[in-house]
Coordinates of C-alpha atoms in Angstrom, one line a residue:
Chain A
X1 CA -28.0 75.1 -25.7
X2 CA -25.6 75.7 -23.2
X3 CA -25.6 73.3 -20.6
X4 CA -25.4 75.1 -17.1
X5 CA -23.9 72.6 -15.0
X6 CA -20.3 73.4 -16.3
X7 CA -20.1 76.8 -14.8
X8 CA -20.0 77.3 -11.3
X9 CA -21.9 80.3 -9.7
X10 CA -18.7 82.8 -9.8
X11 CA -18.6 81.8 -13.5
X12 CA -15.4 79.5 -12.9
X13 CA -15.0 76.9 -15.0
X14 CA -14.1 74.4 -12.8
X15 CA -12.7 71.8 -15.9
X16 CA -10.1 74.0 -16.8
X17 CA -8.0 74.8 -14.2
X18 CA -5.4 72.6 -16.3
X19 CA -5.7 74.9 -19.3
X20 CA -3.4 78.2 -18.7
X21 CA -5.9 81.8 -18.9
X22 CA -4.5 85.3 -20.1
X23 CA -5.4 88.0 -18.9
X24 CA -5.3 91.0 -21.3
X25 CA -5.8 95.0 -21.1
X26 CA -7.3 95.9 -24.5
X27 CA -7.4 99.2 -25.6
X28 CA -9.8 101.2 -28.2
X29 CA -13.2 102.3 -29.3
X30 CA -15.1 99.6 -30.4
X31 CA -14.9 97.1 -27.1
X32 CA -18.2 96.2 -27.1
X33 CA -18.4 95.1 -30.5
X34 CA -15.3 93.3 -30.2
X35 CA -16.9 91.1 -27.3
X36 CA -20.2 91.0 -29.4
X37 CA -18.0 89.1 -32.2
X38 CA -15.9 87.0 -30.3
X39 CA -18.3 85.5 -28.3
X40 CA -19.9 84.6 -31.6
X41 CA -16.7 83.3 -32.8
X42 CA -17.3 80.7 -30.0
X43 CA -14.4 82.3 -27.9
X44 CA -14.6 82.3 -24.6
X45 CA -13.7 85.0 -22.8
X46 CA -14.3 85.7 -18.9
X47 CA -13.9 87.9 -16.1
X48 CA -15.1 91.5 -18.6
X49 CA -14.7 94.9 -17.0
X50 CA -13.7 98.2 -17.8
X51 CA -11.1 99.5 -16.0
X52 CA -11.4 103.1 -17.1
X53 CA -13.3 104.7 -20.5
X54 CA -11.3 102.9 -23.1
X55 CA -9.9 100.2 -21.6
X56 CA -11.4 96.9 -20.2
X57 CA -9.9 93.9 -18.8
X58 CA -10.5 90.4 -20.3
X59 CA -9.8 87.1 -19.5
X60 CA -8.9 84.5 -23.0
X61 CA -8.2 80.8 -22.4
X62 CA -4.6 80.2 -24.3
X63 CA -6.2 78.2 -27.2
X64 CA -8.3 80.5 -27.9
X65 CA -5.4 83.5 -27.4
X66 CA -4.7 84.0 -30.9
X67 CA -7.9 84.3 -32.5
X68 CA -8.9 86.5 -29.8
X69 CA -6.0 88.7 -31.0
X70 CA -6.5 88.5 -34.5
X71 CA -10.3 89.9 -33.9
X72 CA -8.4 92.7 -31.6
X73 CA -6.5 93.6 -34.6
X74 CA -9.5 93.9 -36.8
X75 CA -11.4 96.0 -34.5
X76 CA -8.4 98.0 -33.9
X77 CA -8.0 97.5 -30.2
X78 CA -4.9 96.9 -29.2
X79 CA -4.0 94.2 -26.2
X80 CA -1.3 94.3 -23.6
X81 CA -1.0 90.8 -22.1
X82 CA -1.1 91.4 -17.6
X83 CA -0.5 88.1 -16.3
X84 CA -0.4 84.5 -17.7
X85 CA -2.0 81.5 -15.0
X86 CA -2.6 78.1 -14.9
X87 CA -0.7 75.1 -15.7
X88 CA 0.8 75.2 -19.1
X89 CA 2.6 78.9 -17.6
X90 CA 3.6 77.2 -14.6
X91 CA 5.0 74.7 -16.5
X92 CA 6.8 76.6 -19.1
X93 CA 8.1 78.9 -16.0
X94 CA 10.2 75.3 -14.5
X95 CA 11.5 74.3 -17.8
X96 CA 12.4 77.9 -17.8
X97 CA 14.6 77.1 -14.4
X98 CA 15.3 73.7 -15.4
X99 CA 18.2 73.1 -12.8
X100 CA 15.4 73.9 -10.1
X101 CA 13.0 71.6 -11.7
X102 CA 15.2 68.8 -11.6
X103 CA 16.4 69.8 -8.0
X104 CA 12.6 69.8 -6.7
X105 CA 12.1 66.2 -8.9
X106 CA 15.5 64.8 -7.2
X107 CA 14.8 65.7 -3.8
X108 CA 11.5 63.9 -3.8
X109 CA 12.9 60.7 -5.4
X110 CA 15.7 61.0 -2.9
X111 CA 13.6 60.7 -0.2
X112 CA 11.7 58.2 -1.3
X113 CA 14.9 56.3 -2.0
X114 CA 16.5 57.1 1.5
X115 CA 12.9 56.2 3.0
X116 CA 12.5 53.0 1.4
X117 CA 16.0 51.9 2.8
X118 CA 17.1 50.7 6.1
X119 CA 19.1 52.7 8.0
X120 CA 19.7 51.3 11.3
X121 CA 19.4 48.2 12.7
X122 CA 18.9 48.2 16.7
X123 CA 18.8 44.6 18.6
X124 CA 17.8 45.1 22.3
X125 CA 17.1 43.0 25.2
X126 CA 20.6 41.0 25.3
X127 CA 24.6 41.9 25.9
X128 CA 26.6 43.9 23.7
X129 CA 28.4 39.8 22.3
X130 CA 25.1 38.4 21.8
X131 CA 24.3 41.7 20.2
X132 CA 27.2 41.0 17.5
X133 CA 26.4 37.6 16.9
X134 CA 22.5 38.2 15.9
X135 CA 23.6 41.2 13.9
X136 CA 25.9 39.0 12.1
X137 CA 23.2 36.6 11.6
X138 CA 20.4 39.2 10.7
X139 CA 23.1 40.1 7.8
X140 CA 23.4 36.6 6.2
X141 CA 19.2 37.1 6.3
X142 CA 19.3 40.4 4.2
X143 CA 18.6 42.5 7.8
X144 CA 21.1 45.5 7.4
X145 CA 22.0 48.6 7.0
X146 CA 21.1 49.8 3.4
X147 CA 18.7 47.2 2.3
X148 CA 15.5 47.7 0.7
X149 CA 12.7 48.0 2.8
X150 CA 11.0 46.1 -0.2
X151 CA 13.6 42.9 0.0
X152 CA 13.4 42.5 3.7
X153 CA 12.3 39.3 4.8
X154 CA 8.9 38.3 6.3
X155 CA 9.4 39.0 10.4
X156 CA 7.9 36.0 10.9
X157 CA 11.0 34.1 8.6
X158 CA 13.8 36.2 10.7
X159 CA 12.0 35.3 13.9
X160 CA 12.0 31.8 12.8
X161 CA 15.4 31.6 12.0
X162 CA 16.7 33.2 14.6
X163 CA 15.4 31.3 17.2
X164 CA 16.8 28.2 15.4
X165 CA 20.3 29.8 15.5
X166 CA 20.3 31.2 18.7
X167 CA 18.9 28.2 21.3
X168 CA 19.4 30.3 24.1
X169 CA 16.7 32.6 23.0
X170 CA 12.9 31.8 23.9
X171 CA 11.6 34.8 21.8
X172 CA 12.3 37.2 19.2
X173 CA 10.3 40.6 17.9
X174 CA 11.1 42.1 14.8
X175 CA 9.5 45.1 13.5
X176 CA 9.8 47.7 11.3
X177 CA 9.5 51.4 12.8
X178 CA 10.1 54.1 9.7
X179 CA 14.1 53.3 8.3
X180 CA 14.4 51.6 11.7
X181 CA 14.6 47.7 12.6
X182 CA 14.2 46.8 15.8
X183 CA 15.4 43.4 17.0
X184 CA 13.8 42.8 20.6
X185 CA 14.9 39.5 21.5
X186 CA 14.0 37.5 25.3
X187 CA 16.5 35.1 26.3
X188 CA 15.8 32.2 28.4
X189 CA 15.8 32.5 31.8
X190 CA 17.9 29.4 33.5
X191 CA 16.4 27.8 36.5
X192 CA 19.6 26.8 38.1
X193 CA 23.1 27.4 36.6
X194 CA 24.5 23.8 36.6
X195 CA 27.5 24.6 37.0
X196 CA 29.4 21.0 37.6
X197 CA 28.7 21.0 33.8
X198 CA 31.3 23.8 33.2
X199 CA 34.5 22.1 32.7
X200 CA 36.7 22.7 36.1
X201 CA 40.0 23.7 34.5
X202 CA 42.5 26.4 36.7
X203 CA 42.8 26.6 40.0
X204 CA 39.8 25.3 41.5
X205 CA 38.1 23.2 44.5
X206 CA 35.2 21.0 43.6
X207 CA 32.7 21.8 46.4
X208 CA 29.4 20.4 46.8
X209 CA 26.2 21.6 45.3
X210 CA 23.9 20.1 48.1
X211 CA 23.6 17.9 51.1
X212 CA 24.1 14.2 49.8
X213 CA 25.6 11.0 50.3
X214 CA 29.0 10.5 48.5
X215 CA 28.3 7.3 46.1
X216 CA 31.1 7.6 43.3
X217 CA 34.3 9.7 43.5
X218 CA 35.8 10.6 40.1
X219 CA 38.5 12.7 40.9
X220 CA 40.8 13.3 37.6
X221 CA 43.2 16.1 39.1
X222 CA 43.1 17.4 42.7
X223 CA 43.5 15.8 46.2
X224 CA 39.8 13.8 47.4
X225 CA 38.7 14.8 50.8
X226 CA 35.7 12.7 50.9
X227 CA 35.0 8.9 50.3
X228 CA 32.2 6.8 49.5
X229 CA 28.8 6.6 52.1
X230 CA 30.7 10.2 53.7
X231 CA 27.6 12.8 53.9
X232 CA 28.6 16.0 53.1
X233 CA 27.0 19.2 53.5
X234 CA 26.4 22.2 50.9
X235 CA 29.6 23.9 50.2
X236 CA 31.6 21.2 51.4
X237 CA 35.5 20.9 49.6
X238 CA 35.1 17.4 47.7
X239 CA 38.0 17.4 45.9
X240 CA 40.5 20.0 46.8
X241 CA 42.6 21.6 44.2
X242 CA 45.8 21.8 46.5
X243 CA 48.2 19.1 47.1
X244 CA 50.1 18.1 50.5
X245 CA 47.7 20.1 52.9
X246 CA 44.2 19.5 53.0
X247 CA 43.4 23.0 54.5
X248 CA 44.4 24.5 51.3
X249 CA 46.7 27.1 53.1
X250 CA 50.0 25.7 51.6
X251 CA 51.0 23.4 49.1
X252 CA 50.8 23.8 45.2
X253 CA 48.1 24.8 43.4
X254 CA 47.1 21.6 40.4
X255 CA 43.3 23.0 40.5
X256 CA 40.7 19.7 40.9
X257 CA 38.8 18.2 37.8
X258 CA 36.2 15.0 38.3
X259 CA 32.9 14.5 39.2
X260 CA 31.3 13.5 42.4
X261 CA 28.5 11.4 42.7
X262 CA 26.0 11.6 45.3
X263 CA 22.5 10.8 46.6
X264 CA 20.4 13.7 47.0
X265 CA 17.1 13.6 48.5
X266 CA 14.2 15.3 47.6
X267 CA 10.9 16.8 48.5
X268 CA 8.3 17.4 45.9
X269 CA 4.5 18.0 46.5
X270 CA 1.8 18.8 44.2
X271 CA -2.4 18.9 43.9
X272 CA -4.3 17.3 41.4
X273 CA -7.8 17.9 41.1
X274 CA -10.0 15.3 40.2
X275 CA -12.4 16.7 38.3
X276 CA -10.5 18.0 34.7
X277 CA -12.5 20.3 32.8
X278 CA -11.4 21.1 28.9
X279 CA -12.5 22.5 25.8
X280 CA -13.4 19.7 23.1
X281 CA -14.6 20.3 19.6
X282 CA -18.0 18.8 18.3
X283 CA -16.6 19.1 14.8
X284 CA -19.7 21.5 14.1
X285 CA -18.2 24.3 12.0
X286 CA -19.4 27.2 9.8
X287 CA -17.5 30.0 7.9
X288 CA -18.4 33.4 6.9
X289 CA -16.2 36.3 5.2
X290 CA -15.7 40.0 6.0
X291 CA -14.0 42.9 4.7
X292 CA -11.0 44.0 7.3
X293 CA -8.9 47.4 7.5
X294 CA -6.3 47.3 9.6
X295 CA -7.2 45.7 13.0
X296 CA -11.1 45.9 12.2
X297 CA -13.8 43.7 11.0
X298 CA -16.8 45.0 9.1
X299 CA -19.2 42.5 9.9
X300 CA -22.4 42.2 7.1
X301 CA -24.9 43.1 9.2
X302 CA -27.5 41.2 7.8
X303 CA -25.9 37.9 8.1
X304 CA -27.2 35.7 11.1
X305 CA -25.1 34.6 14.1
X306 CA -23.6 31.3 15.1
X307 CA -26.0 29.7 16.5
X308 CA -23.6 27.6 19.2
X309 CA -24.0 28.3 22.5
X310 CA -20.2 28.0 22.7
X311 CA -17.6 28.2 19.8
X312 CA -14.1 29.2 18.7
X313 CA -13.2 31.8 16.0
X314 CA -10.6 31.2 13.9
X315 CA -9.4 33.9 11.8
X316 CA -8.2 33.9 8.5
X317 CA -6.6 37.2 7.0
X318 CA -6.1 37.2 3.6
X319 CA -4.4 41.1 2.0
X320 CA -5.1 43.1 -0.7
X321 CA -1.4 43.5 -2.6
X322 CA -0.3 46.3 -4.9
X323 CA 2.9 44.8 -6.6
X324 CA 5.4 44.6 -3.4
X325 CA 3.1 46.9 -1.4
X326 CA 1.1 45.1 1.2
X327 CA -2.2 47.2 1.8
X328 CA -3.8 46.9 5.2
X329 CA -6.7 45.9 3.9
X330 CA -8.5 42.7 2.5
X331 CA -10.8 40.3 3.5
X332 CA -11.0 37.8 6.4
X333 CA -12.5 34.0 7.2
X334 CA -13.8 33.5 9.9
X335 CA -14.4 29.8 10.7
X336 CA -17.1 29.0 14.0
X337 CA -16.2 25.5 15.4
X338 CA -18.5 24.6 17.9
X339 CA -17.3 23.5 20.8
X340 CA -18.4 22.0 24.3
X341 CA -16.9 21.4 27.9
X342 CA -16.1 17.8 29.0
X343 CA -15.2 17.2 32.2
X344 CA -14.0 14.4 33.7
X345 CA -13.6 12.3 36.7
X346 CA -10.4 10.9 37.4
X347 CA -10.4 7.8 39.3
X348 CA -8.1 8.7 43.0
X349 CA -5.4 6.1 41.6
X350 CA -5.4 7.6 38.3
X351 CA -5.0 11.4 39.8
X352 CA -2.3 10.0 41.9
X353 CA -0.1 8.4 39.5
X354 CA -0.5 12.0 37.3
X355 CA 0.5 13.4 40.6
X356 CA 3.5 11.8 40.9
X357 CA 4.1 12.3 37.1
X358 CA 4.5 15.7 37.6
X359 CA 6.5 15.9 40.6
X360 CA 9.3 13.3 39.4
X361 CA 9.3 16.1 36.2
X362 CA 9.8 18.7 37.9
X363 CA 12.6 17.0 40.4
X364 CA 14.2 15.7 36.9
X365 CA 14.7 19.6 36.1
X366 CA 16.0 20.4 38.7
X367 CA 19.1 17.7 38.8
X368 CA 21.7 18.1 36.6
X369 CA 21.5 16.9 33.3
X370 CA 23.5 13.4 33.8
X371 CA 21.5 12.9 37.5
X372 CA 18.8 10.0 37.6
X373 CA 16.2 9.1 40.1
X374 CA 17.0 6.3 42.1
X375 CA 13.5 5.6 44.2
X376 CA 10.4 7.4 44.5
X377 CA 8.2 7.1 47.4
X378 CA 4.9 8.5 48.0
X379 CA 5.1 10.1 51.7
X380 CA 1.7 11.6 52.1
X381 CA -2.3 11.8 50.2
X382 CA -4.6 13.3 51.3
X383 CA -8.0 13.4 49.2
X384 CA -10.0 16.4 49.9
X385 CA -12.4 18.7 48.3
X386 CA -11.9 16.3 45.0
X387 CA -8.5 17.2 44.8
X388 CA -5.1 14.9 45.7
X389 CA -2.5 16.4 47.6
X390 CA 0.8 14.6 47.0
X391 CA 3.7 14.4 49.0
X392 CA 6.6 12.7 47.4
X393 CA 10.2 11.8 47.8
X394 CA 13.1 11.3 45.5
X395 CA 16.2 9.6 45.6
X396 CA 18.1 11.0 43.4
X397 CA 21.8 10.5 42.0
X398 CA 23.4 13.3 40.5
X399 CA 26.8 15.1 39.8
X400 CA 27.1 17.3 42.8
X401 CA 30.3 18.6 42.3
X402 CA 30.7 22.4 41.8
X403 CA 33.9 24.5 41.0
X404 CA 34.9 27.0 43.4
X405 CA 38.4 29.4 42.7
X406 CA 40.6 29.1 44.8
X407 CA 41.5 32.6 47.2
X408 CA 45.0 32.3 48.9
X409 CA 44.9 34.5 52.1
X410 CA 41.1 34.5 52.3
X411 CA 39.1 31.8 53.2
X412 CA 37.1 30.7 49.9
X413 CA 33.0 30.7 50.7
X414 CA 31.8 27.1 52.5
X415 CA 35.0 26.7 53.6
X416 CA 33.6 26.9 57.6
X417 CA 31.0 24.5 56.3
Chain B
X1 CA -46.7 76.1 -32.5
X2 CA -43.9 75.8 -30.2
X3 CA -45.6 76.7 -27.5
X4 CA -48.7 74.9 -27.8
X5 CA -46.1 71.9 -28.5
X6 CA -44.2 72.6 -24.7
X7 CA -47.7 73.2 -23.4
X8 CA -48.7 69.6 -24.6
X9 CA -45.6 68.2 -23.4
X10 CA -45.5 69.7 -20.0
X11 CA -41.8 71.2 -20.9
X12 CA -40.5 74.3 -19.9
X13 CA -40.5 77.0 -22.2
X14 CA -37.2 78.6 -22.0
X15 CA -36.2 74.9 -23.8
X16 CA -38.4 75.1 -26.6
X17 CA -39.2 78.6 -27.7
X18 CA -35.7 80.0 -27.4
X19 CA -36.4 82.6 -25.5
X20 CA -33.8 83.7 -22.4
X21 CA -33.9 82.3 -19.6
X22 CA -32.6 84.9 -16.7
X23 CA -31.5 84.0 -13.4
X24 CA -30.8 86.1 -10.9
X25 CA -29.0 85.5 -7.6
X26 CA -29.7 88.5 -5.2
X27 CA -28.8 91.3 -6.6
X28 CA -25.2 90.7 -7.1
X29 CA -25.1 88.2 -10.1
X30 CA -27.7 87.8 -13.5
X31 CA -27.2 84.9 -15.6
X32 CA -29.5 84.7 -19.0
X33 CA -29.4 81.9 -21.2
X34 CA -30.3 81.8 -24.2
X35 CA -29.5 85.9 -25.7
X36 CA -28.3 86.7 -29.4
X37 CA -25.6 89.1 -28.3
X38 CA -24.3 92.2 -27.0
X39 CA -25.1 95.6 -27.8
X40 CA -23.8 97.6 -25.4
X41 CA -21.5 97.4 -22.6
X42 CA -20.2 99.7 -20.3
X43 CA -19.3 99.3 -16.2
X44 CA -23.4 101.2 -15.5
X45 CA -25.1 99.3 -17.9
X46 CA -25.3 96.5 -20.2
X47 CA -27.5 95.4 -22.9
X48 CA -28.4 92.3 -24.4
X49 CA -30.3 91.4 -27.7
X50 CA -32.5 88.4 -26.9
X51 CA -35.6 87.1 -29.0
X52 CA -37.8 89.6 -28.2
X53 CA -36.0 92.5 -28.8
X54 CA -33.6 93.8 -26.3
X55 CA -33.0 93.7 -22.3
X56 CA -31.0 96.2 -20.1
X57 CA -29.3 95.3 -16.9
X58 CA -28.5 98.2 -15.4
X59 CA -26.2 98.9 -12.0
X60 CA -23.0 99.3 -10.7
X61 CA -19.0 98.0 -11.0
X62 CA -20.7 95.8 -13.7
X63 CA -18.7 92.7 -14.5
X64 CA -19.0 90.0 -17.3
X65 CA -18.1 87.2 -14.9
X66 CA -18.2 85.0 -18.0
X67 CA -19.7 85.0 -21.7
X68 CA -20.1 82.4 -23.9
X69 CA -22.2 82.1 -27.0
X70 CA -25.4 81.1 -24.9
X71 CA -24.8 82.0 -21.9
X72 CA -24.1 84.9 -19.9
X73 CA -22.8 85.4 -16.4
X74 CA -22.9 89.5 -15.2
X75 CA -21.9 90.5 -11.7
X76 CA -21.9 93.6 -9.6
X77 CA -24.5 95.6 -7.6
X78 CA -27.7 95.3 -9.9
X79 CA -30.5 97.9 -9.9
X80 CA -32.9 96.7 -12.1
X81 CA -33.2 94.2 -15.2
X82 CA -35.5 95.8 -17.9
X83 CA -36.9 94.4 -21.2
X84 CA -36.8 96.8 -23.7

C-alpha cells in the first residue's frame, strides 16, 4: 500500500525537490489509456490536465522520462517537452555558463578569504610615536595587516606582552571588530613629572622644586647661588647657567648641570579605623556544571542551592571547539566557596603604626626617586568614633633641583621669587 | 473472511479488504487509495476502477494533482463522487 505520509496535501512530493521534473504537452487519442498504463508501469506522473480536447499536460520525474516516452510512442501520442525544473536542470544550466559558475564560486571564496584576513590595524588612546612603536611590536606578535584571522594570537597573550614591552602603559584592550583590530591602550598617568631626573644638558638654570633647606650642593657646570643651611623658596635659581653675573642678564651661557640636595618638610595625615572588616574563606566549597551560550548560564533547575549564607562564585568556562573555530558555547564550573566576615579590632598602637605606614608611603612617592626620609614625627592623634586620625611630619632629603631654559630678554618664571 | 478477520482485530478495513479508501478535503481535492486504475479521464469527469466496480468523480477544471499506482490525488471544483 501506498504510504500517505509522503505526499503532501497539494500532492507535492516534498522528497524530491532534488530530483529535476519535466513537464510535457502530449498529444493524441488515447490519453487516458496512456495514464492508465503508465501509472501501472509504476511511473509517476503528476500535475494531469487537459489543456484543450487532445492535449493534456503532464508532469514526469527525469528518471522516469524515458519510459514515459517510450509508452507515448506506443500509444501514439506524441510529447513536446514545456519546461525542465529542479536541480539536476539548474545544474546542467551553470555548467552550461561555466565562466559564471566559477565567477559566483570565486566570489564567495573571495570573500570568505578577504573576511578571514586582517585588514587594518587601529591602536588608539596614545601619540602618533608611541603609536609606531606598538605597531612595530604588534608586527613581531603576528598583529598586521594581512594576517589570518585564524593565526592571530590569544588577546590575552598580545595584552600580556605588550604591557611587558611598553612599562609606561598600565592597560591594554585588544579586540577583534570584523577585519578590524583595535588596539586601545591607557598609559599611566604620572603623579609628578620629576623632572631633576631629566638630565640638565643646554642652556639651563637649576631652580628649586620646593621650599627646603640647602644640605649638599653638587654643582657640575653652572655658577652656585646658594650654599649649605641657605633656605630657598620654590622657583628659586640654585645653580645658575650663566657665568660672571648672577642676574643672568649678561655673561655667557655654559647651561648648569648638578644636583641639589635639600631638606624638605612634609605634612601627611591619614585615618585608620579600628575596626577592619574582610572577607575570609571557611574552606567550605562545592561545584556544580552548567551549559553556557555566550554570556548566559542555563542553570539545571532541579539542582539545589548553596546552602551558605555567604559565598563566592568562581567561574570556570570551558568552549566547545570546531577545528580553529571557537564556538560561543560550552559548559561552565561553577565552584561555591563559603565564605564569612572577620572583623577585627586593632589595638590604638597597632592602628597607629599602620597609620604612619601609610603616610611615610605615600610621602616616599611623592619625593623623587633618590630622596630619603630623614625623621618622622607624629604631630597629632586623635582617637574618635574607633578610628585614628594621624597627623604626621617628614623630614625628608631629596634632589630638589629642577631645570629651567634660559629666556634672554625675558625674565625666566621664579625669577621674582 | 477478511472482514470478519479486521472485525476481530479491531483494524480498519480500508487496510485489510483492499477496498478504496477516499478522502475528500472540501470540495476542492479527492484522494482515494487503494483503486485499480483509470478508465476515463477528461477535465468534467473522471473515473476510476476500484474493487467494487467503478467510481465517478465528477466536476469542474478537474486536475490529477498526482497519481501513483495506489494512490490518487484529483483537484478542482468537485460536484459529486459517485459509485457506480
Amino acid at each position: 500500500m501506498y504510504s500517505k505520509g509522503r505526499v503532501s496535501l497539494d500532492g507535492k512530493d516534498v522528497r524530491n525537490i532534488w530530483s529535476g521534473k519535466v513537464h510535457l504537452e502530449c498529444k493524441g487519442t488515447q490519453i487516458p489509456v496512456l495514464i492508465d498504463q503508465v501509472v501501472k508501469e509504476s511511473i509517476r506522473i503528476e500535475n494531469v490536465f487537459w489543456l484543450d480536447e487532445h492535449r493534456i499536460n503532464v508532469v514526469v520525474y527525469i528518471r522516469d522520462f524515458f519510459r514515459f516516452i517510450k509508452w507515448c510512442r506506443h500509444h501514439e501520442i506524441r510529447a513536446k517537452i514545456i519546461k525542465k525544473q529542479g536541480v539536476p536542470f539548474l545544474w546542467k544550466e551553470i555548467k552550461k555558463r561555466k565562466m559564471f559558475g566559477i565567477g559566483f564560486v570565486l566570489f564567495f571564496i573571495l570573500l570568505l578569504c578577504m573576511t578571514s584576513m586582517i585588514w587594518r590595524v587601529e591602536v588608539e588612546g596614545t601619540n602618533a610615536r608611541a603609536i609606531h612603536d606598538i605597531r612595530m611590536q604588534l608586527q613581531k606578535q603576528g598583529v598586521y595587516f594581512g594576517q589570518l584571522k585564524m593565526r592571530l594570537p590569544a588577546p590575552s597573550l598580545v595584552q600580556q606582552e605588550l604591557l611587558a614591552v611598553f612599562p609606561e602603559l598600565s592597560w591594554v584592550g585588544f579586540r577583534v571588530e570584523g577585519t578590524r583590530i583595535i588596539v586601545t591602550v591607557v598609559e599611566k598617568k604620572r603623579a609628578e613629572i620629576h623632572k631633576s631626573e631629566y638630565p640638565s644638558y643646554g642652556p639651563v638654570h637649576l631652580i628649586s622644586r620646593k621650599n627646603a633647606l640647602i644640605i649638599d650642593v653638587r654643582a657640575e657646570k653652572g655658577n652656585p647661588l646658594v650654599d649649605v643651611n641657605d633656605m630657598v623658596k620654590a622657583g628659586q635659581i640654585l645653580i645658575s647657567g650663566v657665568y660672571g653675573d648672577p642676574t643672568g642678564e649678561s655673561g655667557p651661557v655654559v647651561g648648569a648641570r648638578g644636583a641639589v640636595l635639600g631638606e624638605v618638610w612634609y605634612e601627611s595625615s591619614v585615618v585608620v579605623p579600628m575596626i577592619q572588616k574582610r572577607q575570609v574563606f571557611t574552606g567550605a566549597r562545592t561545584s556544580s556544571r552548567s551549559i553556557h551560550i555566550g554570556n548566559m548560564i542555563f542553570h539545571n533547575p532541579f539542582r539545589g542551592s548553596a546552602s551558605f549564607s555567604h559565598y563566592k562564585v568562581f567561574h570556570r568556562f570551558h568552549y566547545l571547539h570546531v577545528g580553529n573555530w571557537k564556538l560561543p558555547l560550552g559548559w561552565v564550573e561553577e565552584e561555591y566557596a563559603e565564605s564569612r566576615y572577620i572583623s577585627r579590632r586593632l589595638a590604638s598602637s597597632e592602628a597607629t603604626r599602620l597609620g604612619t605606614e601609610l603616610c611615610r608611603k605615600s610621602v616616599l612617592q611623592s619625593i623623587s626617586a633618590n630622596g630619603r626620609i630623614e625623621e618622622e614625627k607624629i604631630l597629632q592623634r586623635i582617637i574618635k568614633n574607633d578610628k585614628v586620625y594621624l597627623k604626621v611630619h617628614f623630614d625628608a632629603i631629596e634632589n630638589i633641583a629642577m631645570p629651567q631654559p634660559i629666556l634672554r630678554g625675558e625674565k625666566p618664571r621664579g625669577e621674582n621669587d | 473472511m477478511r472482514k470478519w478477520i479486521s472485525d476481530l482485530l479491531y483494524l480498519p478495513q480500508d487496510v485489510t479488504s483492499g477496498i478504496p479508501r477516499i478522502e475528500m478535503i472540501g470540495s476542492h481535492q479527492v484522494q482515494v487509495e487503494n483503486y485499480l486504475g483509470i478508465e476515463q479521464f477528461s477535465s468534467t469527469e473522471i473515473k476510476l476502477k476500484i474493487k467494487e466496480g467503478c467510481m465517478t468523480i465528477a466536476g469542474d477544471d478537474l486536475k490529477i494533482k498526482a497519481i501513483y499506482p495506489q494512490f490518487v490525488a484529483i483537484t478542482g471544483s468537485i460536484r459529486e463522487v459517485r459509485y457506480v
